Short mmCIF file of C-alpha atoms in Angstrom, two decimals:
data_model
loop_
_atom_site.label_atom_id
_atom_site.label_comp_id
_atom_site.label_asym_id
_atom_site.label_seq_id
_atom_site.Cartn_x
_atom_site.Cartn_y
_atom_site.Cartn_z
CA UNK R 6 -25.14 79.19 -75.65
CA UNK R 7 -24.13 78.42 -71.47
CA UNK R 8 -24.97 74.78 -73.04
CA UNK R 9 -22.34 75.09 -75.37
CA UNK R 10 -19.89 75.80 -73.05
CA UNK R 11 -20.18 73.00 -70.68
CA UNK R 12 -22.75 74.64 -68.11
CA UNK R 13 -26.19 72.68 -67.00
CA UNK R 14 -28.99 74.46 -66.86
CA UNK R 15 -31.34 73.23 -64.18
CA UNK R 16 -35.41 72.86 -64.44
CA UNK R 17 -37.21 75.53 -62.56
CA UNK R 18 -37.81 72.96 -59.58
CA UNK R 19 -34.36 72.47 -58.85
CA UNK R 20 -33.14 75.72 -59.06
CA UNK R 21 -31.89 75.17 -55.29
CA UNK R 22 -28.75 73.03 -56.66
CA UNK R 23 -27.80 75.88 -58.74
CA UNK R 24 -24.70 78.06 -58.40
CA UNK R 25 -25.88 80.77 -60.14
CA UNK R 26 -29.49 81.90 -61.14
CA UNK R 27 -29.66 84.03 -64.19
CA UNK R 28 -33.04 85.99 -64.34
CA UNK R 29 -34.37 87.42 -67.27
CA UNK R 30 -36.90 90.52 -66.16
CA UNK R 31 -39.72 92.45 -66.82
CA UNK R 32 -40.07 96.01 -66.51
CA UNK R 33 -43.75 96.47 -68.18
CA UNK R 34 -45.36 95.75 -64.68
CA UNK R 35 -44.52 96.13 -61.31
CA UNK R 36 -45.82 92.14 -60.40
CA UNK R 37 -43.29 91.39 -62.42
CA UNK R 38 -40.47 92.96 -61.25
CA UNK R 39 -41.32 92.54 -58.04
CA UNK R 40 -40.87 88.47 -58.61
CA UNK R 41 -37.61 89.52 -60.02
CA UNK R 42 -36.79 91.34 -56.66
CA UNK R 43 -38.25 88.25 -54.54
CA UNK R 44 -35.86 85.73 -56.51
CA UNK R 45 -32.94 87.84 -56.23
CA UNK R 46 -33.86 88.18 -52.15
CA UNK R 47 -33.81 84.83 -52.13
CA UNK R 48 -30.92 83.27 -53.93
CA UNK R 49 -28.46 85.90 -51.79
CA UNK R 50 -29.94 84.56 -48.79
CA UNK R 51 -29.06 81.18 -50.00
CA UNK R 52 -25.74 82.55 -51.38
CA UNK R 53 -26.20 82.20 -55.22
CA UNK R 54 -24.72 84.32 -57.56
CA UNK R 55 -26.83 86.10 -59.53
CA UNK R 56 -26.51 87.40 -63.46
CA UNK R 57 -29.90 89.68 -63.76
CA UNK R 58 -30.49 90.56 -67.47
CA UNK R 59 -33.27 92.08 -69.33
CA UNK R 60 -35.46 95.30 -69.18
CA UNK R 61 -35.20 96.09 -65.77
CA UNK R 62 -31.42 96.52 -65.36
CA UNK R 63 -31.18 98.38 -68.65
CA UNK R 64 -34.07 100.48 -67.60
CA UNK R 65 -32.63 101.75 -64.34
CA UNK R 66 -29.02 100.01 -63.27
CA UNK R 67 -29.27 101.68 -59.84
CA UNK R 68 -32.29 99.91 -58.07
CA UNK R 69 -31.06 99.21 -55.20
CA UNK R 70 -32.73 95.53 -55.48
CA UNK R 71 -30.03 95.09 -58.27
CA UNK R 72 -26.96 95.64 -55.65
CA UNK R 73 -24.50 92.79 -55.43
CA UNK R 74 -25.48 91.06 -59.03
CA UNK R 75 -24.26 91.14 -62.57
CA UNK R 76 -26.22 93.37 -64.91
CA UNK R 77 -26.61 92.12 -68.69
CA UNK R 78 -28.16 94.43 -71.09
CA UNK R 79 -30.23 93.47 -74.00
CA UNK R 80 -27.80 94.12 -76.63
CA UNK R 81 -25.24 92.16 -74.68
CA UNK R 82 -26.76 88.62 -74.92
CA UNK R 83 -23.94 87.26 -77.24
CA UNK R 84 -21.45 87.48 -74.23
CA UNK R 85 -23.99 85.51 -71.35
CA UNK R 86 -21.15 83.20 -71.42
CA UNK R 87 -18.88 85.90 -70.35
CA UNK R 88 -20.64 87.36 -67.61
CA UNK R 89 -21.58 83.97 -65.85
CA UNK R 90 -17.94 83.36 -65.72
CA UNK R 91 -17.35 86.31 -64.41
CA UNK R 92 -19.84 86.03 -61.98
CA UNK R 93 -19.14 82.64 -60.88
CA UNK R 94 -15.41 84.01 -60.27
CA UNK R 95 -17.03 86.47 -57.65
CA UNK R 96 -16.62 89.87 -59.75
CA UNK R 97 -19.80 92.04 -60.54
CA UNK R 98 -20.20 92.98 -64.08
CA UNK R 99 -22.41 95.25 -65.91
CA UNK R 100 -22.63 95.43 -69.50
CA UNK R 101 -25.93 97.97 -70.54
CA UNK R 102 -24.75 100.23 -73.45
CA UNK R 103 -27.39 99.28 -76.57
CA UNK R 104 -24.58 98.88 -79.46
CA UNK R 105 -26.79 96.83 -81.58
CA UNK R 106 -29.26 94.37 -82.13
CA UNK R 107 -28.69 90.81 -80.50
CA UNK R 108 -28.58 88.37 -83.44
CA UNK R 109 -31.42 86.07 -84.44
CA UNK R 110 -29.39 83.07 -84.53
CA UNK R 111 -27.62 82.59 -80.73
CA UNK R 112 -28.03 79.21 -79.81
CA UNK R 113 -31.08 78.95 -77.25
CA UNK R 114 -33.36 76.21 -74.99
CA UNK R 115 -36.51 76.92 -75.93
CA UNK R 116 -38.98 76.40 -73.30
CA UNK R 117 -41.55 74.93 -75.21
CA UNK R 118 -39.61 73.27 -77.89
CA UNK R 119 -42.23 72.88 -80.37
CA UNK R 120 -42.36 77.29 -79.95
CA UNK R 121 -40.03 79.07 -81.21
CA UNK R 122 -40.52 83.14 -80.74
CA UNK R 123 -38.70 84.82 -83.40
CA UNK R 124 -38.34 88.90 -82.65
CA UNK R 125 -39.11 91.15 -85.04
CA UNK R 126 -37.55 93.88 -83.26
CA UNK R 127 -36.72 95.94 -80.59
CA UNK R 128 -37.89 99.40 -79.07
CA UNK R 129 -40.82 101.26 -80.57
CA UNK R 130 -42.28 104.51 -81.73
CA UNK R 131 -44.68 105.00 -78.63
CA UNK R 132 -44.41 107.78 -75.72
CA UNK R 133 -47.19 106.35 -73.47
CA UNK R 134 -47.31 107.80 -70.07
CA UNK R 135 -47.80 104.98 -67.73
CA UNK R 136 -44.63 102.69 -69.82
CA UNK R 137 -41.23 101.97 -69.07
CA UNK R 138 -40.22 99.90 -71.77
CA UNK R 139 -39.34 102.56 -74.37
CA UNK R 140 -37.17 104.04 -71.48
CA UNK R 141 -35.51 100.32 -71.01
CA UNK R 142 -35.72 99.26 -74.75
CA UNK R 143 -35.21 102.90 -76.45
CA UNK R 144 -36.83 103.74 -80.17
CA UNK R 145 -37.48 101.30 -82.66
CA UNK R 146 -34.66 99.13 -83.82
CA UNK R 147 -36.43 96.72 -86.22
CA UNK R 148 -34.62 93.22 -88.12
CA UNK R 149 -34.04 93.40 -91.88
CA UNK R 150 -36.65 91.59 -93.49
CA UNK R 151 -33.71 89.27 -95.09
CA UNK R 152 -32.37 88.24 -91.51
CA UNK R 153 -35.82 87.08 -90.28
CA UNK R 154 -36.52 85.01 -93.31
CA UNK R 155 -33.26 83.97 -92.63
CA UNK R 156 -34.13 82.43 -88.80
CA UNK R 157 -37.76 81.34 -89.95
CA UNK R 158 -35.36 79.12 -92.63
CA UNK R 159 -33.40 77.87 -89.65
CA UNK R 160 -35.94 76.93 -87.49
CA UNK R 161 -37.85 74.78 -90.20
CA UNK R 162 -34.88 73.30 -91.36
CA UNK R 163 -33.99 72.21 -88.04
CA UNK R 164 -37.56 70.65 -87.81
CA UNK R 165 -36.56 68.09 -90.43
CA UNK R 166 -33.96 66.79 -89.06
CA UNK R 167 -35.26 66.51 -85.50
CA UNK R 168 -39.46 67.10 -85.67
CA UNK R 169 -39.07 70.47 -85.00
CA UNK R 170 -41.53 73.23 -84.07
CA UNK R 171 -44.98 73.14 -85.05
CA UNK R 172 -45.92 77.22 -84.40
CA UNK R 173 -43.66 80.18 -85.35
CA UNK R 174 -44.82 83.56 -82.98
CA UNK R 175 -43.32 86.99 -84.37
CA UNK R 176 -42.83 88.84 -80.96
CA UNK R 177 -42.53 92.66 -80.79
CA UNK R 178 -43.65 95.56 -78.74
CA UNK R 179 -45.25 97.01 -81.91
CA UNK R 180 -45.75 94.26 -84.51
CA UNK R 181 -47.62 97.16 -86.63
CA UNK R 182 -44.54 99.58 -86.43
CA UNK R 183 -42.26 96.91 -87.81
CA UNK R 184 -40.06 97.91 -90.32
CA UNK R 185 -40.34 101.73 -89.89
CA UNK R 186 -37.34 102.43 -88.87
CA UNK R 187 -35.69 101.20 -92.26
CA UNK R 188 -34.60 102.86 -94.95
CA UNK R 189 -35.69 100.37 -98.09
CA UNK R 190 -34.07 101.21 -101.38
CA UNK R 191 -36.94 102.43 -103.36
CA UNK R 192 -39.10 102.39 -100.57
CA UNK R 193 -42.44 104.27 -100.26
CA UNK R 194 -43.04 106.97 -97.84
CA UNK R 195 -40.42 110.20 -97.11
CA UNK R 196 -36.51 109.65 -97.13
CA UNK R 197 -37.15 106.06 -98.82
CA UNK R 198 -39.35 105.20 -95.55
CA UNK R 199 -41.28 102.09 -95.92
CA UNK R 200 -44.28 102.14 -94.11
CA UNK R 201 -45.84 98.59 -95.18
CA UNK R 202 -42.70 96.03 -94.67
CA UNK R 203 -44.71 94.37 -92.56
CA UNK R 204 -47.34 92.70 -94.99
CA UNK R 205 -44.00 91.73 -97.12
CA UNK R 206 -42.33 89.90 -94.06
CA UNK R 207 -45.75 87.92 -93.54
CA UNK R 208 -46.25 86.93 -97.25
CA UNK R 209 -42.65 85.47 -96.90
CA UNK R 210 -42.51 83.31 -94.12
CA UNK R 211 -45.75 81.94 -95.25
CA UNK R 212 -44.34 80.92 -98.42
CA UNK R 213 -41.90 78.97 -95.76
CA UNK R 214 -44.06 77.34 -93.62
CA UNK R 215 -44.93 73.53 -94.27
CA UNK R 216 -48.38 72.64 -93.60
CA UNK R 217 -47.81 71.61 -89.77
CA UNK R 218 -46.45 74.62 -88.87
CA UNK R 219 -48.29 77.16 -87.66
CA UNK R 220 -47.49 81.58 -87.57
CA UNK R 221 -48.63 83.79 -84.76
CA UNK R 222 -48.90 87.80 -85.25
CA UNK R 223 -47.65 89.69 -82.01
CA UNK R 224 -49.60 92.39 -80.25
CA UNK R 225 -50.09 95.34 -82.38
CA UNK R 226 -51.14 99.13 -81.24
CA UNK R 227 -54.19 100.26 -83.30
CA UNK R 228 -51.84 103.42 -84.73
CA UNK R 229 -49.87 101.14 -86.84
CA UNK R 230 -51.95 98.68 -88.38
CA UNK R 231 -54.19 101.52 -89.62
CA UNK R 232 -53.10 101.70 -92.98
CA UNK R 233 -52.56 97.69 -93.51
CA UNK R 234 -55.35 96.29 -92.21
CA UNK R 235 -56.50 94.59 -95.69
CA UNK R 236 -52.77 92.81 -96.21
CA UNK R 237 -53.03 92.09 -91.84
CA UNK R 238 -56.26 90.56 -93.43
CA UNK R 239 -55.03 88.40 -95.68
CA UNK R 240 -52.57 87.12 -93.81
CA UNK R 241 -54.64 86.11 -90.64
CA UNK R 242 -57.14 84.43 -93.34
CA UNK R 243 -54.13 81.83 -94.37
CA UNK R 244 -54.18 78.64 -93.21
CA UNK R 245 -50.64 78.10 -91.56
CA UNK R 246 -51.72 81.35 -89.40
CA UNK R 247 -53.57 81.20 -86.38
CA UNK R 248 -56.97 83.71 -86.55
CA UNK R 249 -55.63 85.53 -83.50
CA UNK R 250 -54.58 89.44 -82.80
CA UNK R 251 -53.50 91.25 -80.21
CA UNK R 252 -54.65 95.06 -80.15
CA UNK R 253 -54.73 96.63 -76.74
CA UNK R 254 -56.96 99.64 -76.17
CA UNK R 255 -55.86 100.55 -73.03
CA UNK R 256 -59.14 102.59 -72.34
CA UNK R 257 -62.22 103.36 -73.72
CA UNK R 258 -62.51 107.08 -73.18
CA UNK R 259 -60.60 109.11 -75.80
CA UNK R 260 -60.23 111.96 -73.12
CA UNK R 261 -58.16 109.02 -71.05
CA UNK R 262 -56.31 107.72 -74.04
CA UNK R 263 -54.90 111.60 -74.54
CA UNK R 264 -53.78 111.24 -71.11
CA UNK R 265 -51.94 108.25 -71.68
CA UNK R 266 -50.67 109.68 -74.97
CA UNK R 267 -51.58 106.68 -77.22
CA UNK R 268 -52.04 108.39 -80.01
CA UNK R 269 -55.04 106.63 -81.80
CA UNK R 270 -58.98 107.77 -80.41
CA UNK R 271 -61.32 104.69 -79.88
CA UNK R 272 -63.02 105.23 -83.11
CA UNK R 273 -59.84 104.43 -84.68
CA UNK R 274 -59.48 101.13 -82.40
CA UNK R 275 -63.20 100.31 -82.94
CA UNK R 276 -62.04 100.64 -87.02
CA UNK R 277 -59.51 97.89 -86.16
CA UNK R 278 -61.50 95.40 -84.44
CA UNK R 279 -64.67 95.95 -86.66
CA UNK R 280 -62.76 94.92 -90.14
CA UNK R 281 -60.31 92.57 -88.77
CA UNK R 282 -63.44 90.86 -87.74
CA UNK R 283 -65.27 91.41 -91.11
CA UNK R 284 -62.78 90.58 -93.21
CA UNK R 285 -61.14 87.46 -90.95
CA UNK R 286 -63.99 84.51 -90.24
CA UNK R 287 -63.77 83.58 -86.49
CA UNK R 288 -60.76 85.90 -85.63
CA UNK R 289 -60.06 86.37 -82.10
CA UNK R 290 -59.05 89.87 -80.75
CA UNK R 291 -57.66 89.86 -77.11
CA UNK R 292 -56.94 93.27 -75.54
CA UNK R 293 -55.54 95.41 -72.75
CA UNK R 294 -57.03 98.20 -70.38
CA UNK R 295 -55.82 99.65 -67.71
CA UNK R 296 -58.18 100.46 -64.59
CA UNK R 297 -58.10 103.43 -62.33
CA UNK R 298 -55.50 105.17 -64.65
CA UNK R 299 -54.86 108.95 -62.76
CA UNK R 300 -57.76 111.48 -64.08
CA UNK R 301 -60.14 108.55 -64.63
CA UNK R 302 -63.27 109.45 -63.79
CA UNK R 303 -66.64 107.59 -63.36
CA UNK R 304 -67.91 108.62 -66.81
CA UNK R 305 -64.74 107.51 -68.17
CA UNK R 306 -64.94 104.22 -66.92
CA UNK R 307 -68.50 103.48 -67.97
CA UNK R 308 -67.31 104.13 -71.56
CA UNK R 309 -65.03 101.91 -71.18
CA UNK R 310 -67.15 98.97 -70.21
CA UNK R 311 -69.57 100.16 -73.06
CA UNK R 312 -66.45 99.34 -75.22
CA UNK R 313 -65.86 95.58 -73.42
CA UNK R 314 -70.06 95.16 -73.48
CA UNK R 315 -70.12 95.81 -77.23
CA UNK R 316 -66.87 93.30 -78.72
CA UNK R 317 -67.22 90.80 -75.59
CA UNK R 318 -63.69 90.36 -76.35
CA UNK R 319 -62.70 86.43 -75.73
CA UNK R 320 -59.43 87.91 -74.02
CA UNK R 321 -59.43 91.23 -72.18
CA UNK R 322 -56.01 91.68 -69.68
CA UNK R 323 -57.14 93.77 -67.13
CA UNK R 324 -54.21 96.17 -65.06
CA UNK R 325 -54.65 98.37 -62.31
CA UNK R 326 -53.04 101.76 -61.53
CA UNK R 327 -51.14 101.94 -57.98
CA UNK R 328 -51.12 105.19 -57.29
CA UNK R 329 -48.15 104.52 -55.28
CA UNK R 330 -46.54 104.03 -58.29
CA UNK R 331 -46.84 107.70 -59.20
CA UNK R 332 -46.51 109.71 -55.81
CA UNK R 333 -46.57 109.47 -52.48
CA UNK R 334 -49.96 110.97 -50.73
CA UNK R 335 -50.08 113.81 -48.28
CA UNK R 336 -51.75 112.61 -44.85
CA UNK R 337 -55.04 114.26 -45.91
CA UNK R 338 -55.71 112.02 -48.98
CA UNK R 339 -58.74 109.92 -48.34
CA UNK R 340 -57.80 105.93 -47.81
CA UNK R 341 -60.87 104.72 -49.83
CA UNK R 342 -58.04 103.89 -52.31
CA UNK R 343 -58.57 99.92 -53.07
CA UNK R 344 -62.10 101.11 -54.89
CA UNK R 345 -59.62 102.32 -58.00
CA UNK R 346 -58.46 98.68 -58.53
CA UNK R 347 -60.69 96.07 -60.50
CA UNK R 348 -63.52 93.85 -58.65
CA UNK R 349 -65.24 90.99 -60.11
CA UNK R 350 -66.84 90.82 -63.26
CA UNK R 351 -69.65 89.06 -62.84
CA UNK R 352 -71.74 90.57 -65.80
CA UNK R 353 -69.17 89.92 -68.85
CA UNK R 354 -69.02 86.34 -70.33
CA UNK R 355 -67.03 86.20 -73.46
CA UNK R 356 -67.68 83.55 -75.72
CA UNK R 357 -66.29 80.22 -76.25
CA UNK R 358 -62.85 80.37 -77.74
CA UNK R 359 -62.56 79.83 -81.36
CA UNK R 360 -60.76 76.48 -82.73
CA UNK R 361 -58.07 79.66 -84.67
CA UNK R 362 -57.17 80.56 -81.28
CA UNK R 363 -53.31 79.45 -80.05
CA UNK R 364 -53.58 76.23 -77.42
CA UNK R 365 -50.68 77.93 -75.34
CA UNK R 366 -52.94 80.80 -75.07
CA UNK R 367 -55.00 81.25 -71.54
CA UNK R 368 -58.59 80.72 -71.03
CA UNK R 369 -60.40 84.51 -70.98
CA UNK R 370 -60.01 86.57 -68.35
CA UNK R 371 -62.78 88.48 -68.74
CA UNK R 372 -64.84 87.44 -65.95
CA UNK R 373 -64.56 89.97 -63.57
CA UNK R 374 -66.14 93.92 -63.79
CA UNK R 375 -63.98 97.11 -64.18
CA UNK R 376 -64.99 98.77 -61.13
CA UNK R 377 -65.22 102.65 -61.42
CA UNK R 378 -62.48 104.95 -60.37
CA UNK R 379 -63.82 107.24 -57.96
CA UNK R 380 -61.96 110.17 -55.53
CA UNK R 381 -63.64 113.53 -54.73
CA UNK R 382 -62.84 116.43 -57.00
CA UNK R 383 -59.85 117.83 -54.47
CA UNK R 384 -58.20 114.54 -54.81
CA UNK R 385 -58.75 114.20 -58.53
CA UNK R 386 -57.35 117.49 -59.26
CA UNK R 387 -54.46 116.47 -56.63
CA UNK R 388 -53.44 113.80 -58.84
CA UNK R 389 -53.76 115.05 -62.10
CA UNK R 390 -51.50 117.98 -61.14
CA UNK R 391 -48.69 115.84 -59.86
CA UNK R 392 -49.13 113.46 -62.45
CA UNK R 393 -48.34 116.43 -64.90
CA UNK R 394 -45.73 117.26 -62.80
CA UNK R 395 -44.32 113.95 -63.26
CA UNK R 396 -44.59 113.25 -66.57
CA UNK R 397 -44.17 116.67 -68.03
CA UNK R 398 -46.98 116.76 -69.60
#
């Protein structure tokens, strides 16, 4: 869209020349909004404008890392051209409310142009604890079914014209929840509620794709994909879509998952992985867990290896609770904190990485241990209570 309108954007190695950096952030984890922080230190220093858009200014537009640049909300993408103008003319605009859904068909750069990410929606149905993307991104706002057809269309017609993109990825914070949200004229489910729009979205842009073109399924939470998992099947068993999930677990101690308010147990998770892999030859499940989550304790943690040691997942992202994050500690709180965060894992070694598996995804990182959250009782029951406090739970 800036394209359109006469403005040059720069590769990432000669962002220097710039007169304005626009950065689009991340508010799932604090490395990455700390980067966003670091890059905003360093293009006032160099006296850049700056346009900052994304989760974290629509999660919180009073960080104090935010002062001095244009805010651009995530419902306000269609008028990027607007701000940066502004911006360039030295004024400081924020535009945050969440009016709608951006639409599928801006004009964009793709970074990898044979890729093109195609969002499914936006928000989702969640309430976890540690999380502050529903607080940035709000409830569920999913895409008519018609609309992403629609861009899938686009996209593949563009690709005969100029060679196109060879893989399709459906992005989402809840690729399972899709479609929830909408009320379907003789839908299933309560109030014309359609829980299974999902499977019907798949089955069409398969019937779409040519045979160089490849689909890949976002990351799903077990909760959701519950009560499709033979049409989820089916469509990771077609041949224009890579044999690849993503279902994070988060934890393998149910007593830990309560506490993060997940809403699934690990027996329903284990229910996932064990017929997705039944039913889907050579499928490759990656997955999340966090380490050191507040209330963890030893026990807890040794569950959750059991769960890594038994499905040797080929991808396992691996977080670690700052407690910083959460509280700041009274001058009698032990300082053997660093033995809550992850250490080498030595022991685990997934196996080779199936052909199905995306080439843009990373080698597994699941070769380092979990190591063990451990504080004394007082401390434990120290955090848990402020946690509670904090989360009013």
């Amino acid at each position: 869209m800036l394209s359109s309108y006469g403005y040059t954007l720069l590769p990432e190695a000669e962002r220097d020349n710039a007169s304005l950096w626009l950065l689009n952030s991340c508010t799932v984890k604090n490395p990455s909004q700390q980067g966003m922080t670091n890059l905003i230190t360093k293009a006032h220093s160099q006296g850049k404008s700056v346009v900052v858009a994304g989760c974290v200014p629509q999660g919180d537009r009073f960080l104090t890392d935010l002062e001095g640049c244009s805010l651009l909300g995530l419902a306000q993408l269609e008028r990027v051209v607007e701000v940066v103008e502004q911006t360039l003319a030295g004024h400081t605009v924020k535009l945050l409310s969440k009016a709608h859904l951006p639409r599928l068909d801006l004009p964009k750069v793709r970074k990898n142009p044979l890729v093109e990410i195609i969002p499914l929606s936006t928000g989702c149905l969640g309430a976890c604890t540690y999380c502050k993307t529903r607080h940035a991104r709000g409830k569920l706002g999913s895409y008519a079914l018609e609309a992403i057809w629609e861009r899938a269309k686009q996209v593949l017609e563009e690709g005969g014209r100029e060679g196109g993109v060879t893989e399709i990825w459906l992005s989402s914070e809840d690729t399972g929840a899709y479609g929830r949200d909408l009320v379907v004229k003789g839908g299933e489910g309560e109030g014309g509620r359609e829980a299974t729009l999902l499977p019907r979205l798949l089955e069409g842009i398969t019937d779409l794709l040519p045979a160089n073109v490849m689909l890949r399924v976002g990351m799903t939470n077990p909760p959701f994909i519950l009560d499709q998992l033979d049409a989820i099947a089916a469509c990771l068993r077609h041949p224009n879509v890579f044999s690849f999930l993503h279902v994070p677990v988060q934890a393998g101690s149910n007593r830990v998952l309560a506490a993060m308010k997940r809403e699934y147990t690990v027996e329903e998770f284990c229910l996932v992985v064990d017929t997705l892999r039944a039913a889907v030859p050579g499928v490759t499940i990656a997955t999340d867990i966090i380490c050191g989550f507040p209330g963890e304790t030893e026990e807890d943690f040794l569950e959750t290896l059991a769960l890594v040691e038994k499905y040797n997942f080929a991808i396992c992202n691996i977080s670690q609770v700052r407690f910083s994050v959460f509280l700041s500690f009274p001058p009698s709180l032990p300082p053997s904190l660093p033995s809550l965060y992850p250490s080498a894992l030595n022991s685990l070694h997934p196996p080779s990485l199936p052909p199905s598996l995306p080439p843009s995804l990373p080698p597994s990182s699941l070769s380092s241990t979990l190591a063990p959250a451990r504080l004394q009782p007082k401390c434990q029951k120290f955090l848990l209570r402020l946690l509670r406090t904090e989360v009013g739970a």
